[in-house]
Amino acid sequence: MDLENFTISSFHKRLLNKEFSVLEIVQTLFKFIETRDKEINAYLSLLKDGAVTEAERVDIALAENKFVSILAGVPLAIKDNILINNTKTTAASKILENYIASYDATVIKKLRSAQAVFLGKTNLDEFAMGASTENSGFKITKNPFDLSCVPGGSSGGSAAAVAANMALAALGSDTGGSVRQPGAFCGLVGLKPTYGAVSRFGLIAMASSLDQIGPITKTVEDAAILFKEIAGKDEFDSTSVNHAYDEILNSSIDKIRKLRIGIPKEYFIGGIDKKIIEGVEQAMEKIKSLKLEFKEINLPHTKYAISCYYIIMPAEVSANLARFEGVRYSSMPEVEEKVKTLRDLYFRNRGSGLGVETRRRILLGTFVLSHGYYDAYYAKAQKVRELIKNDFVEAFKEVDVIISPTTPTPAFKIGEKTKDPLSMYLSDIFTCPINLAGLPAISIPVKKYKLDSGELPIGFQLIGKPFHEADILGIGQFYEKLEA
Ligand code: GLN
C-alpha cells in the first residue's frame, strides 16, 4: 500500500472505488507502526480496538452504499493533550501517567461523527511546553527526515507520525507555534486557526488565551478539510464562535488575486539561517507568479513579542496547572510511610510528577503574578500584547495576508538547545506574535517534493485577518498546485 501518496481526498476517492477496505488500511498501518515507530517514537499509546471497530463500521456503511463523509475511515493521530473518552491522556506528563479521560474533546466528538479513525495518541513536550518534544516525560521523538534532529514541538509526535506515514493526518495544539513549527520541521502543513474558531473543550489547557487546536497534514487541502470539520461554536467553550467557512475548499483564482500580501521588514532580520531566507524568497517568487501584489509593511513591536509571550504564557500556565497539585491526578499512592504531612505529599508528587521545564514555567508564572511584581511584569506584558495586536490591525489596513518564515532555522539536533532555554524560546520568534494577536496562520513547506538528499524541510508562514482562514488556505492551495 503506497501510504505516502495518500491525501485525505485521494484516500476518499480510492475508498469509494473499493480499492481497499478501511480495515485493511488500519491493520497495515498498525503493522507498519510496530516497526517504524521503534525508531521515531511518535506515539505514546495506540488505540487498536477503537480503530478496528470504527474501521469495520465504515466498511459496513460502504457495503450498504450509505453516504460517508470525506473523513470516513481516515486514519488520524491525536496529540496526547486532547481527550478521547475512556483512553489514557497524559499530556506527556508523569503526573498524568495513569489518567483515563472521562469524556471526548469537542474536536474528537466532531471527528467521530465524521467517522474518522483514531490510531493513537502522540508524544509532545510536557503539557505542550517546548519546541522540540524533548520535554516529554516519556520519550524523545525523532525527525523522520534525520533521526539525529528534533521533529519540533510541542506537537512533535503528531508531525513525526504524519511525516513517517504512520497516520494520514493529525491534530496538534498551538499556543506559541506548536502546530506550525513541527509542521515546518517535518515538511508538513500546520494550521493555527483564529482564536475562537475551534473549541478548546477537552484540550488540556496550557495558556487559555493563546491555545488553539489545529491540523497537521500533508497538503493545504487536507488542512482545510480537517479545519472545516472541527471549527464552530461550542456551548462548552464560551470563547468559541460560529463562522461560515463555505469557501474554504473552492476559492477561485480571481478572488485570490485580489489579496495583497505584506512582507514585514521585522521578520527578515539578521540571524536567520540563510537557507530559510532562500526558501521563503523562493516561495514568494512562486506566489508572485500567481499575480498577487506584494508590499512591504511594518510590525514595529515584533521585537517585544518573545518577552511578552514568556510572561503571559507562564502566568496562565501557573494558573492552569494549579489543578495538578499532586493529589487529585497523581499516579502515586497517597499514603506511604515516608510521607508524613500534606506538604511532603505535595513536594513528593509534584517534584517527581512534573518535569524541569514545567516547574520552571510554573515558578516564572507565579512570580510575574505575585504582589509587587504584577504591575512590573504581567500588567505591562498585557499592554505590550495590545501594541502587538495593534501592529497587525494597522498592517491589515494595507494588506490582506502577511508572509514570513515559520522558524528562524530548520530542524536542529537533538540535545542542541536543551541546556539553553533562551535559544529554545527563540524558535518561537515568528509564530508566538500570531497567538498573542489571536490571528490565523499556516505553515506551508517550501519545495515539498523536491528536497535534495540530506536537505531538511523549510516552511513559510501565511498570516490572515481574524476568521479569514479562507485567504491563507486559498493562497496555499494555489501555491501547492504550482509545486506539484
Ligand atoms: N514553543 C512554544 C513554547 O514552548 C510554543 C508551545 C506551544 O505552542 N504549545 O511555549
CSV table of C-alpha atoms and ligand atoms in Angstrom, one decimal:
chain,number,residue,atom,x,y,z
A,1,MET,CA,0.0,0.0,0.0
A,2,ASP,CA,1.5,3.3,-1.0
A,3,LEU,CA,0.8,5.1,2.2
A,4,GLU,CA,3.0,8.1,1.4
A,5,ASN,CA,0.9,9.0,-1.6
A,6,PHE,CA,-2.4,9.2,0.2
A,7,THR,CA,-4.0,12.6,0.9
A,8,ILE,CA,-7.5,12.8,2.5
A,9,SER,CA,-9.2,13.4,-0.8
A,10,SER,CA,-7.3,10.7,-2.7
A,11,PHE,CA,-7.9,8.2,0.2
A,12,HIS,CA,-11.6,9.0,0.0
A,13,LYS,CA,-11.8,8.5,-3.8
A,14,ARG,CA,-10.0,5.2,-3.7
A,15,LEU,CA,-12.1,4.1,-0.8
A,16,LEU,CA,-15.3,4.8,-2.7
A,17,ASN,CA,-13.8,2.9,-5.7
A,18,LYS,CA,-13.4,0.0,-3.3
A,19,GLU,CA,-9.7,-0.3,-3.9
A,20,PHE,CA,-9.3,-1.3,-0.3
A,21,SER,CA,-11.2,-1.6,2.9
A,22,VAL,CA,-10.7,0.7,5.9
A,23,LEU,CA,-9.9,-2.3,8.0
A,24,GLU,CA,-7.1,-3.4,5.6
A,25,ILE,CA,-5.6,0.1,5.8
A,26,VAL,CA,-5.8,0.3,9.6
A,27,GLN,CA,-4.3,-3.2,10.0
A,28,THR,CA,-1.5,-2.3,7.6
A,29,LEU,CA,-0.8,0.9,9.4
A,30,PHE,CA,-0.6,-0.8,12.8
A,31,LYS,CA,1.8,-3.3,11.4
A,32,PHE,CA,3.9,-0.6,9.9
A,33,ILE,CA,3.8,1.5,13.1
A,34,GLU,CA,5.1,-1.5,15.1
A,35,THR,CA,8.4,-1.4,13.3
A,36,ARG,CA,8.7,2.2,12.1
A,37,ASP,CA,7.8,3.8,15.5
A,38,LYS,CA,10.6,1.9,17.2
A,39,GLU,CA,13.0,4.5,15.6
A,40,ILE,CA,10.7,7.5,15.6
A,41,ASN,CA,8.9,7.4,18.9
A,42,ALA,CA,5.9,9.4,17.7
A,43,TYR,CA,3.2,7.5,19.6
A,44,LEU,CA,2.6,7.4,23.3
A,45,SER,CA,-0.2,4.9,23.0
A,46,LEU,CA,-2.1,3.1,20.3
A,47,LEU,CA,-5.9,2.8,20.1
A,48,LYS,CA,-6.1,-0.5,18.2
A,49,ASP,CA,-9.5,-1.7,19.5
A,50,GLY,CA,-11.3,1.5,18.9
A,51,ALA,CA,-9.7,1.9,15.5
A,52,VAL,CA,-10.7,-1.5,14.3
A,53,THR,CA,-14.3,-1.1,15.5
A,54,GLU,CA,-14.6,2.2,13.7
A,55,ALA,CA,-12.9,0.8,10.5
A,56,GLU,CA,-15.4,-2.0,10.4
A,57,ARG,CA,-18.3,0.4,10.9
A,58,VAL,CA,-17.2,2.4,7.9
A,59,ASP,CA,-16.7,-0.7,5.8
A,60,ILE,CA,-20.2,-1.8,6.6
A,61,ALA,CA,-21.7,1.6,5.8
A,62,LEU,CA,-19.8,1.5,2.4
A,63,ALA,CA,-21.0,-2.1,1.7
A,64,GLU,CA,-24.6,-0.9,2.3
A,65,ASN,CA,-24.0,2.0,-0.1
A,66,LYS,CA,-24.6,4.6,2.7
A,67,PHE,CA,-23.3,8.1,2.4
A,68,VAL,CA,-20.0,8.5,4.1
A,69,SER,CA,-18.2,11.8,4.8
A,70,ILE,CA,-14.8,12.7,3.3
A,71,LEU,CA,-13.2,11.9,6.6
A,72,ALA,CA,-14.8,8.4,6.9
A,73,GLY,CA,-12.1,5.9,7.7
A,74,VAL,CA,-9.3,8.5,7.6
A,75,PRO,CA,-6.6,7.3,10.0
A,76,LEU,CA,-5.6,10.1,12.3
A,77,ALA,CA,-3.1,10.7,15.1
A,78,ILE,CA,-4.1,12.8,18.0
A,79,LYS,CA,-1.8,14.8,20.3
A,80,ASP,CA,-1.9,13.4,23.8
A,81,ASN,CA,-3.3,16.6,25.4
A,82,ILE,CA,-6.6,16.1,23.6
A,83,LEU,CA,-9.1,14.0,25.5
A,84,ILE,CA,-10.5,10.8,24.0
A,85,ASN,CA,-13.2,9.2,26.2
A,86,ASN,CA,-12.1,6.1,28.1
A,87,THR,CA,-8.5,6.3,26.9
A,88,LYS,CA,-5.3,7.3,28.6
A,89,THR,CA,-4.4,11.0,28.1
A,90,THR,CA,-1.1,12.1,29.7
A,91,ALA,CA,-0.1,15.4,28.1
A,92,ALA,CA,3.3,13.6,28.2
A,93,SER,CA,3.5,14.2,32.0
A,94,LYS,CA,4.3,11.6,34.6
A,95,ILE,CA,1.7,13.2,36.8
A,96,LEU,CA,-1.0,12.1,34.4
A,97,GLU,CA,0.6,8.7,33.6
A,98,ASN,CA,-2.5,6.8,34.6
A,99,TYR,CA,-5.2,9.3,33.8
A,100,ILE,CA,-8.1,8.0,31.8
A,101,ALA,CA,-10.2,10.7,30.1
A,102,SER,CA,-13.9,10.6,31.0
A,103,TYR,CA,-15.2,12.4,28.0
A,104,ASP,CA,-14.4,13.3,24.4
A,105,ALA,CA,-13.0,16.7,23.5
A,106,THR,CA,-15.3,18.6,21.2
A,107,VAL,CA,-13.0,18.2,18.2
A,108,ILE,CA,-12.9,14.4,18.9
A,109,LYS,CA,-16.7,14.3,19.0
A,110,LYS,CA,-16.9,16.1,15.7
A,111,LEU,CA,-14.3,13.9,14.0
A,112,ARG,CA,-16.1,10.8,15.5
A,113,SER,CA,-19.4,11.8,13.9
A,114,ALA,CA,-17.5,12.2,10.6
A,115,GLN,CA,-16.3,8.6,11.1
A,116,ALA,CA,-12.6,9.3,11.3
A,117,VAL,CA,-10.4,6.6,12.8
A,118,PHE,CA,-8.1,7.4,15.8
A,119,LEU,CA,-4.9,5.4,15.6
A,120,GLY,CA,-3.3,6.6,18.7
A,121,LYS,CA,-2.1,9.4,20.9
A,122,THR,CA,1.1,11.2,20.1
A,123,ASN,CA,4.1,12.5,22.0
A,124,LEU,CA,4.6,16.1,23.0
A,125,ASP,CA,6.6,18.4,25.2
A,126,GLU,CA,5.0,18.0,28.7
A,127,PHE,CA,1.8,20.0,28.8
A,128,ALA,CA,2.7,21.4,25.3
A,129,MET,CA,5.6,23.4,26.8
A,130,GLY,CA,8.5,23.3,24.4
A,131,ALA,CA,9.7,23.5,20.8
A,132,SER,CA,11.4,20.1,20.3
A,133,THR,CA,9.4,17.3,22.1
A,134,GLU,CA,12.5,16.8,24.2
A,135,ASN,CA,10.5,17.9,27.3
A,136,SER,CA,8.2,14.9,27.2
A,137,GLY,CA,8.1,12.9,30.4
A,138,PHE,CA,8.3,9.7,28.5
A,139,LYS,CA,10.5,9.7,25.4
A,140,ILE,CA,12.1,11.8,22.7
A,141,THR,CA,10.5,11.8,19.2
A,142,LYS,CA,12.9,11.9,16.2
A,143,ASN,CA,12.5,13.8,13.0
A,144,PRO,CA,11.8,11.3,10.2
A,145,PHE,CA,14.0,13.3,7.8
A,146,ASP,CA,17.0,13.0,10.0
A,147,LEU,CA,16.9,10.8,13.1
A,148,SER,CA,19.5,12.9,14.8
A,149,CYS,CA,17.2,16.0,14.7
A,150,VAL,CA,14.2,17.0,16.6
A,151,PRO,CA,10.7,17.0,14.9
A,152,GLY,CA,9.9,20.3,16.5
A,153,GLY,CA,7.4,20.8,19.3
A,154,SER,CA,5.3,20.7,21.1
A,155,SER,CA,3.2,18.7,18.7
A,156,GLY,CA,6.3,16.8,17.5
A,157,GLY,CA,4.8,13.3,17.8
A,158,SER,CA,1.8,14.3,15.6
A,159,ALA,CA,4.1,15.8,13.0
A,160,ALA,CA,6.6,12.9,13.0
A,161,ALA,CA,3.7,10.4,12.8
A,162,VAL,CA,2.4,12.0,9.6
A,163,ALA,CA,5.8,12.6,8.1
A,164,ALA,CA,6.7,9.0,8.6
A,165,ASN,CA,3.4,7.8,7.1
A,166,MET,CA,2.2,6.4,10.4
A,167,ALA,CA,-1.0,8.4,10.0
A,168,LEU,CA,-2.7,10.3,7.2
A,169,ALA,CA,-3.1,13.5,9.2
A,170,ALA,CA,-3.0,14.6,12.8
A,171,LEU,CA,-4.3,17.1,15.3
A,172,GLY,CA,-1.9,19.3,17.4
A,173,SER,CA,-2.3,22.3,19.6
A,174,ASP,CA,-0.7,25.6,19.1
A,175,THR,CA,-0.1,28.1,21.9
A,176,GLY,CA,3.0,29.9,20.5
A,177,GLY,CA,3.8,27.8,17.4
A,178,SER,CA,3.3,24.2,18.3
A,179,VAL,CA,1.4,23.2,15.2
A,180,ARG,CA,3.3,25.4,12.7
A,181,GLN,CA,6.8,24.8,13.9
A,182,PRO,CA,6.7,21.0,13.9
A,183,GLY,CA,4.9,21.2,10.6
A,184,ALA,CA,7.8,23.2,9.2
A,185,PHE,CA,10.4,20.9,10.6
A,186,CYS,CA,8.8,17.8,9.2
A,187,GLY,CA,7.8,19.1,5.7
A,188,LEU,CA,4.1,19.3,6.5
A,189,VAL,CA,1.3,21.9,6.6
A,190,GLY,CA,0.3,23.2,10.0
A,191,LEU,CA,-2.7,25.4,10.6
A,192,LYS,CA,-3.3,27.5,13.7
A,193,PRO,CA,-6.9,28.7,13.5
A,194,THR,CA,-8.1,32.1,14.6
A,195,TYR,CA,-8.5,32.2,18.4
A,196,GLY,CA,-12.1,31.0,19.0
A,197,ALA,CA,-12.5,29.3,15.6
A,198,VAL,CA,-12.1,25.8,17.2
A,199,SER,CA,-13.4,24.7,20.6
A,200,ARG,CA,-10.8,24.1,23.2
A,201,PHE,CA,-13.2,22.0,25.3
A,202,GLY,CA,-11.3,18.8,26.2
A,203,LEU,CA,-7.9,20.2,25.4
A,204,ILE,CA,-5.7,20.1,28.5
A,205,ALA,CA,-5.2,23.8,28.9
A,206,MET,CA,-1.7,25.3,28.7
A,207,ALA,CA,-2.3,29.1,28.3
A,208,SER,CA,-6.0,29.6,27.7
A,209,SER,CA,-5.9,33.0,26.0
A,210,LEU,CA,-3.4,31.6,23.4
A,211,ASP,CA,-4.3,27.8,22.9
A,212,GLN,CA,-5.9,26.6,19.7
A,213,ILE,CA,-6.2,23.1,18.2
A,214,GLY,CA,-5.1,22.8,14.6
A,215,PRO,CA,-4.5,20.2,11.9
A,216,ILE,CA,-1.1,18.9,10.8
A,217,THR,CA,-1.4,17.5,7.3
A,218,LYS,CA,0.5,16.6,4.1
A,219,THR,CA,-1.4,19.2,2.0
A,220,VAL,CA,-3.1,22.5,2.4
A,221,GLU,CA,-6.3,20.9,1.1
A,222,ASP,CA,-6.2,18.3,3.8
A,223,ALA,CA,-5.7,21.1,6.4
A,224,ALA,CA,-8.8,22.8,5.0
A,225,ILE,CA,-10.9,19.6,5.1
A,226,LEU,CA,-10.0,18.9,8.8
A,227,PHE,CA,-10.3,22.5,9.9
A,228,LYS,CA,-13.8,22.8,8.3
A,229,GLU,CA,-14.8,19.7,10.3
A,230,ILE,CA,-13.5,20.8,13.7
A,231,ALA,CA,-14.4,24.6,13.5
A,232,GLY,CA,-17.5,26.1,15.0
A,233,LYS,CA,-19.3,27.4,18.2
A,234,ASP,CA,-19.4,25.0,21.1
A,235,GLU,CA,-21.6,25.5,24.2
A,236,PHE,CA,-18.7,24.1,26.3
A,237,ASP,CA,-16.2,26.8,25.2
A,238,SER,CA,-17.5,30.3,25.7
A,239,THR,CA,-14.7,31.7,23.6
A,240,SER,CA,-15.7,29.7,20.5
A,241,VAL,CA,-17.7,31.4,17.7
A,242,ASN,CA,-19.6,30.4,14.7
A,243,HIS,CA,-18.3,31.4,11.3
A,244,ALA,CA,-19.2,30.2,7.9
A,245,TYR,CA,-16.3,28.6,6.1
A,246,ASP,CA,-18.1,27.6,2.9
A,247,GLU,CA,-15.4,28.8,0.5
A,248,ILE,CA,-12.5,27.2,2.2
A,249,LEU,CA,-12.2,24.4,-0.3
A,250,ASN,CA,-13.0,26.1,-3.5
A,251,SER,CA,-11.7,29.6,-3.7
A,252,SER,CA,-11.3,30.9,-7.2
A,253,ILE,CA,-8.0,32.3,-8.6
A,254,ASP,CA,-9.7,35.6,-9.3
A,255,LYS,CA,-10.6,36.1,-5.7
A,256,ILE,CA,-7.1,35.0,-4.6
A,257,ARG,CA,-5.5,37.5,-7.0
A,258,LYS,CA,-7.3,40.4,-5.2
A,259,LEU,CA,-5.4,39.6,-2.0
A,260,ARG,CA,-2.5,41.9,-1.3
A,261,ILE,CA,0.5,40.3,0.6
A,262,GLY,CA,2.6,42.1,3.1
A,263,ILE,CA,6.2,41.4,3.8
A,264,PRO,CA,7.1,42.5,7.3
A,265,LYS,CA,10.6,44.0,7.5
A,266,GLU,CA,10.9,42.9,11.1
A,267,TYR,CA,10.6,39.2,10.1
A,268,PHE,CA,13.5,39.2,7.8
A,269,ILE,CA,16.3,40.2,10.2
A,270,GLY,CA,19.9,39.2,10.7
A,271,GLY,CA,20.5,35.9,12.5
A,272,ILE,CA,18.0,33.9,10.4
A,273,ASP,CA,19.5,30.8,8.7
A,274,LYS,CA,20.4,31.6,5.1
A,275,LYS,CA,18.5,28.5,3.8
A,276,ILE,CA,15.3,29.8,5.5
A,277,ILE,CA,15.6,33.2,3.7
A,278,GLU,CA,16.3,31.5,0.4
A,279,GLY,CA,13.4,29.1,0.9
A,280,VAL,CA,10.9,31.9,1.8
A,281,GLU,CA,12.1,34.0,-1.1
A,282,GLN,CA,11.6,31.1,-3.4
A,283,ALA,CA,8.0,30.6,-2.2
A,284,MET,CA,7.4,34.3,-2.6
A,285,GLU,CA,8.5,34.1,-6.3
A,286,LYS,CA,6.1,31.3,-6.9
A,287,ILE,CA,3.2,33.2,-5.3
A,288,LYS,CA,4.2,36.2,-7.4
A,289,SER,CA,3.7,34.1,-10.5
A,290,LEU,CA,0.1,33.8,-9.4
A,291,LYS,CA,-0.1,37.5,-10.0
A,292,LEU,CA,-0.6,38.6,-6.4
A,293,GLU,CA,0.5,42.0,-5.3
A,294,PHE,CA,3.3,42.3,-2.7
A,295,LYS,CA,4.1,45.2,-0.4
A,296,GLU,CA,6.5,45.9,2.4
A,297,ILE,CA,4.9,46.5,5.8
A,298,ASN,CA,5.9,47.2,9.4
A,299,LEU,CA,5.2,45.4,12.6
A,300,PRO,CA,7.2,47.6,14.8
A,301,HIS,CA,6.6,45.8,18.2
A,302,THR,CA,7.7,42.4,16.9
A,303,LYS,CA,10.9,42.7,19.0
A,304,TYR,CA,8.9,42.5,22.2
A,305,ALA,CA,6.9,39.5,21.3
A,306,ILE,CA,9.1,36.8,22.8
A,307,SER,CA,9.4,38.6,26.1
A,308,CYS,CA,5.7,39.4,26.2
A,309,TYR,CA,4.8,35.7,25.4
A,310,TYR,CA,7.2,34.4,28.0
A,311,ILE,CA,5.4,36.5,30.7
A,312,ILE,CA,1.7,36.0,29.7
A,313,MET,CA,2.1,32.3,28.8
A,314,PRO,CA,3.7,31.2,32.1
A,315,ALA,CA,1.3,33.3,34.1
A,316,GLU,CA,-1.6,31.4,32.5
A,317,VAL,CA,0.3,28.1,32.8
A,318,SER,CA,0.8,28.6,36.6
A,319,ALA,CA,-3.0,29.1,37.0
A,320,ASN,CA,-4.0,26.2,34.7
A,321,LEU,CA,-1.5,23.8,36.2
A,322,ALA,CA,-2.5,24.5,39.8
A,323,ARG,CA,-5.0,21.6,39.4
A,324,PHE,CA,-2.1,19.2,39.2
A,325,GLU,CA,-1.3,19.8,42.9
A,326,GLY,CA,-0.1,16.2,43.4
A,327,VAL,CA,-3.3,14.8,45.0
A,328,ARG,CA,-6.1,14.6,42.5
A,329,TYR,CA,-4.3,13.5,39.4
A,330,SER,CA,-1.2,11.9,40.9
A,331,SER,CA,-0.3,8.4,39.9
A,332,MET,CA,1.4,7.8,43.3
A,333,PRO,CA,-0.2,6.1,46.3
A,334,GLU,CA,-1.5,8.8,48.6
A,335,VAL,CA,-0.3,7.4,51.8
A,336,GLU,CA,3.1,6.0,52.2
A,337,GLU,CA,5.4,5.7,55.2
A,338,LYS,CA,7.8,8.4,54.1
A,339,VAL,CA,5.1,11.0,53.5
A,340,LYS,CA,4.1,12.3,56.9
A,341,THR,CA,2.5,15.7,56.1
A,342,LEU,CA,0.4,17.1,53.3
A,343,ARG,CA,3.3,19.3,52.4
A,344,ASP,CA,5.5,16.3,52.0
A,345,LEU,CA,2.9,14.7,49.7
A,346,TYR,CA,2.7,17.8,47.5
A,347,PHE,CA,6.5,18.0,47.3
A,348,ARG,CA,7.0,14.4,46.5
A,349,ASN,CA,4.2,14.1,43.9
A,350,ARG,CA,4.8,17.4,42.2
A,351,GLY,CA,8.5,17.0,42.4
A,352,SER,CA,8.6,13.7,40.7
A,353,GLY,CA,5.5,14.1,38.6
A,354,LEU,CA,6.4,17.4,36.8
A,355,GLY,CA,9.5,17.9,34.6
A,356,VAL,CA,12.1,20.7,34.8
A,357,GLU,CA,10.6,22.9,32.1
A,358,THR,CA,7.1,22.7,33.6
A,359,ARG,CA,8.3,23.6,37.0
A,360,ARG,CA,10.4,26.5,35.6
A,361,ARG,CA,7.2,27.9,33.9
A,362,ILE,CA,5.0,27.5,37.0
A,363,LEU,CA,7.6,29.3,39.0
A,364,LEU,CA,8.0,32.1,36.4
A,365,GLY,CA,4.2,32.4,36.2
A,366,THR,CA,3.6,32.7,39.9
A,367,PHE,CA,6.4,35.2,40.1
A,368,VAL,CA,5.1,37.6,37.5
A,369,LEU,CA,1.6,37.4,39.1
A,370,SER,CA,2.8,37.9,42.6
A,371,HIS,CA,2.1,41.0,44.7
A,372,GLY,CA,4.7,43.7,44.0
A,373,TYR,CA,5.7,42.3,40.6
A,374,TYR,CA,2.3,42.1,38.9
A,375,ASP,CA,2.4,45.6,37.5
A,376,ALA,CA,6.0,45.5,36.5
A,377,TYR,CA,5.6,42.2,34.5
A,378,TYR,CA,2.1,40.9,33.9
A,379,ALA,CA,0.2,44.1,33.6
A,380,LYS,CA,3.0,45.6,31.4
A,381,ALA,CA,3.0,42.5,29.2
A,382,GLN,CA,-0.7,42.8,28.7
A,383,LYS,CA,-0.2,46.4,27.4
A,384,VAL,CA,2.6,45.2,25.1
A,385,ARG,CA,0.2,42.5,23.8
A,386,GLU,CA,-2.2,45.2,22.8
A,387,LEU,CA,0.6,47.0,20.9
A,388,ILE,CA,1.5,43.8,19.1
A,389,LYS,CA,-2.2,43.2,18.2
A,390,ASN,CA,-2.5,46.8,17.0
A,391,ASP,CA,0.5,46.4,14.7
A,392,PHE,CA,-1.5,43.7,12.9
A,393,VAL,CA,-4.7,45.8,12.8
A,394,GLU,CA,-2.7,48.6,11.2
A,395,ALA,CA,-1.0,46.3,8.7
A,396,PHE,CA,-4.2,44.7,7.7
A,397,LYS,CA,-5.5,48.1,6.6
A,398,GLU,CA,-2.9,47.9,3.8
A,399,VAL,CA,-2.7,44.2,3.0
A,400,ASP,CA,-4.9,41.1,3.4
A,401,VAL,CA,-2.3,38.4,4.2
A,402,ILE,CA,1.2,38.6,5.7
A,403,ILE,CA,4.1,36.3,4.6
A,404,SER,CA,7.1,35.3,6.8
A,405,PRO,CA,9.4,32.4,7.6
A,406,THR,CA,7.8,30.0,10.1
A,407,THR,CA,11.0,29.4,12.0
A,408,PRO,CA,14.5,31.0,12.1
A,409,THR,CA,16.3,27.7,11.4
A,410,PRO,CA,15.4,24.2,10.0
A,411,ALA,CA,15.2,21.3,12.5
A,412,PHE,CA,18.0,21.4,15.0
A,413,LYS,CA,19.9,18.5,16.5
A,414,ILE,CA,18.5,16.6,19.5
A,415,GLY,CA,20.2,18.0,22.6
A,416,GLU,CA,21.4,21.1,20.8
A,417,LYS,CA,19.3,23.6,22.8
A,418,THR,CA,18.2,21.7,25.9
A,419,LYS,CA,20.8,23.4,28.1
A,420,ASP,CA,19.9,26.9,26.9
A,421,PRO,CA,16.2,27.7,27.3
A,422,LEU,CA,16.6,31.1,25.8
A,423,SER,CA,17.8,29.8,22.5
A,424,MET,CA,14.9,27.3,22.5
A,425,TYR,CA,12.4,30.1,23.2
A,426,LEU,CA,13.8,32.0,20.2
A,427,SER,CA,12.4,29.2,17.9
A,428,ASP,CA,9.0,30.8,18.5
A,429,ILE,CA,10.0,34.3,17.3
A,430,PHE,CA,7.8,34.3,14.2
A,431,THR,CA,5.0,32.2,15.5
A,432,CYS,CA,4.2,33.5,19.0
A,433,PRO,CA,3.2,37.0,17.9
A,434,ILE,CA,0.3,35.5,16.0
A,435,ASN,CA,-1.1,33.7,19.1
A,436,LEU,CA,-0.7,37.0,21.1
A,437,ALA,CA,-2.8,38.7,18.4
A,438,GLY,CA,-5.3,35.7,18.1
A,439,LEU,CA,-4.9,35.5,14.3
A,440,PRO,CA,-5.0,32.5,11.9
A,441,ALA,CA,-1.7,31.4,10.4
A,442,ILE,CA,-0.5,28.4,8.4
A,443,SER,CA,3.0,26.9,7.8
A,444,ILE,CA,3.5,25.5,4.3
A,445,PRO,CA,6.5,23.6,3.2
A,446,VAL,CA,8.8,25.1,0.5
A,447,LYS,CA,9.9,22.6,-2.2
A,448,LYS,CA,7.8,19.8,-0.7
A,449,TYR,CA,8.5,17.1,-3.3
A,450,LYS,CA,12.0,18.2,-4.4
A,451,LEU,CA,14.2,18.0,-1.3
A,452,ASP,CA,17.8,17.1,-2.1
A,453,SER,CA,19.1,14.2,-0.1
A,454,GLY,CA,20.3,15.3,3.3
A,455,GLU,CA,18.3,18.5,3.0
A,456,LEU,CA,15.9,19.4,5.8
A,457,PRO,CA,12.4,20.8,5.1
A,458,ILE,CA,11.7,24.5,5.4
A,459,GLY,CA,8.3,26.2,6.0
A,460,PHE,CA,6.9,29.6,5.2
A,461,GLN,CA,4.1,31.2,7.1
A,462,LEU,CA,1.0,33.0,5.8
A,463,ILE,CA,-0.9,35.1,8.4
A,464,GLY,CA,-4.5,36.1,7.9
A,465,LYS,CA,-7.1,38.5,9.3
A,466,PRO,CA,-9.3,37.1,12.1
A,467,PHE,CA,-11.6,34.4,10.7
A,468,HIS,CA,-10.1,34.8,7.2
A,469,GLU,CA,-8.7,31.2,7.1
A,470,ALA,CA,-10.1,31.1,3.6
A,471,ASP,CA,-7.5,33.6,2.4
A,472,ILE,CA,-4.4,31.7,3.7
A,473,LEU,CA,-5.8,28.3,2.8
A,474,GLY,CA,-6.8,29.6,-0.6
A,475,ILE,CA,-3.3,31.0,-1.5
A,476,GLY,CA,-1.8,27.9,0.0
A,477,GLN,CA,-3.9,25.6,-2.2
A,478,PHE,CA,-2.9,27.5,-5.4
A,479,TYR,CA,0.7,27.5,-4.3
A,480,GLU,CA,0.6,23.8,-3.8
A,481,LYS,CA,-0.7,23.3,-7.3
A,482,LEU,CA,2.4,25.1,-8.7
A,483,GLU,CA,4.6,22.9,-6.5
A,484,ALA,CA,3.1,19.6,-7.5
B,1,GLN,N1,7.4,26.5,21.8
B,1,GLN,C1,6.5,27.3,22.5
B,1,GLN,C2,6.6,27.1,24.0
B,1,GLN,O1,7.5,26.5,24.4
B,1,GLN,C3,5.1,27.0,22.0
B,1,GLN,C4,4.4,25.9,22.7
B,1,GLN,C5,3.0,25.6,22.1
B,1,GLN,O2,2.6,26.2,21.1
B,1,GLN,N2,2.3,24.8,22.8
B,1,GLN,O3,5.8,27.7,24.7
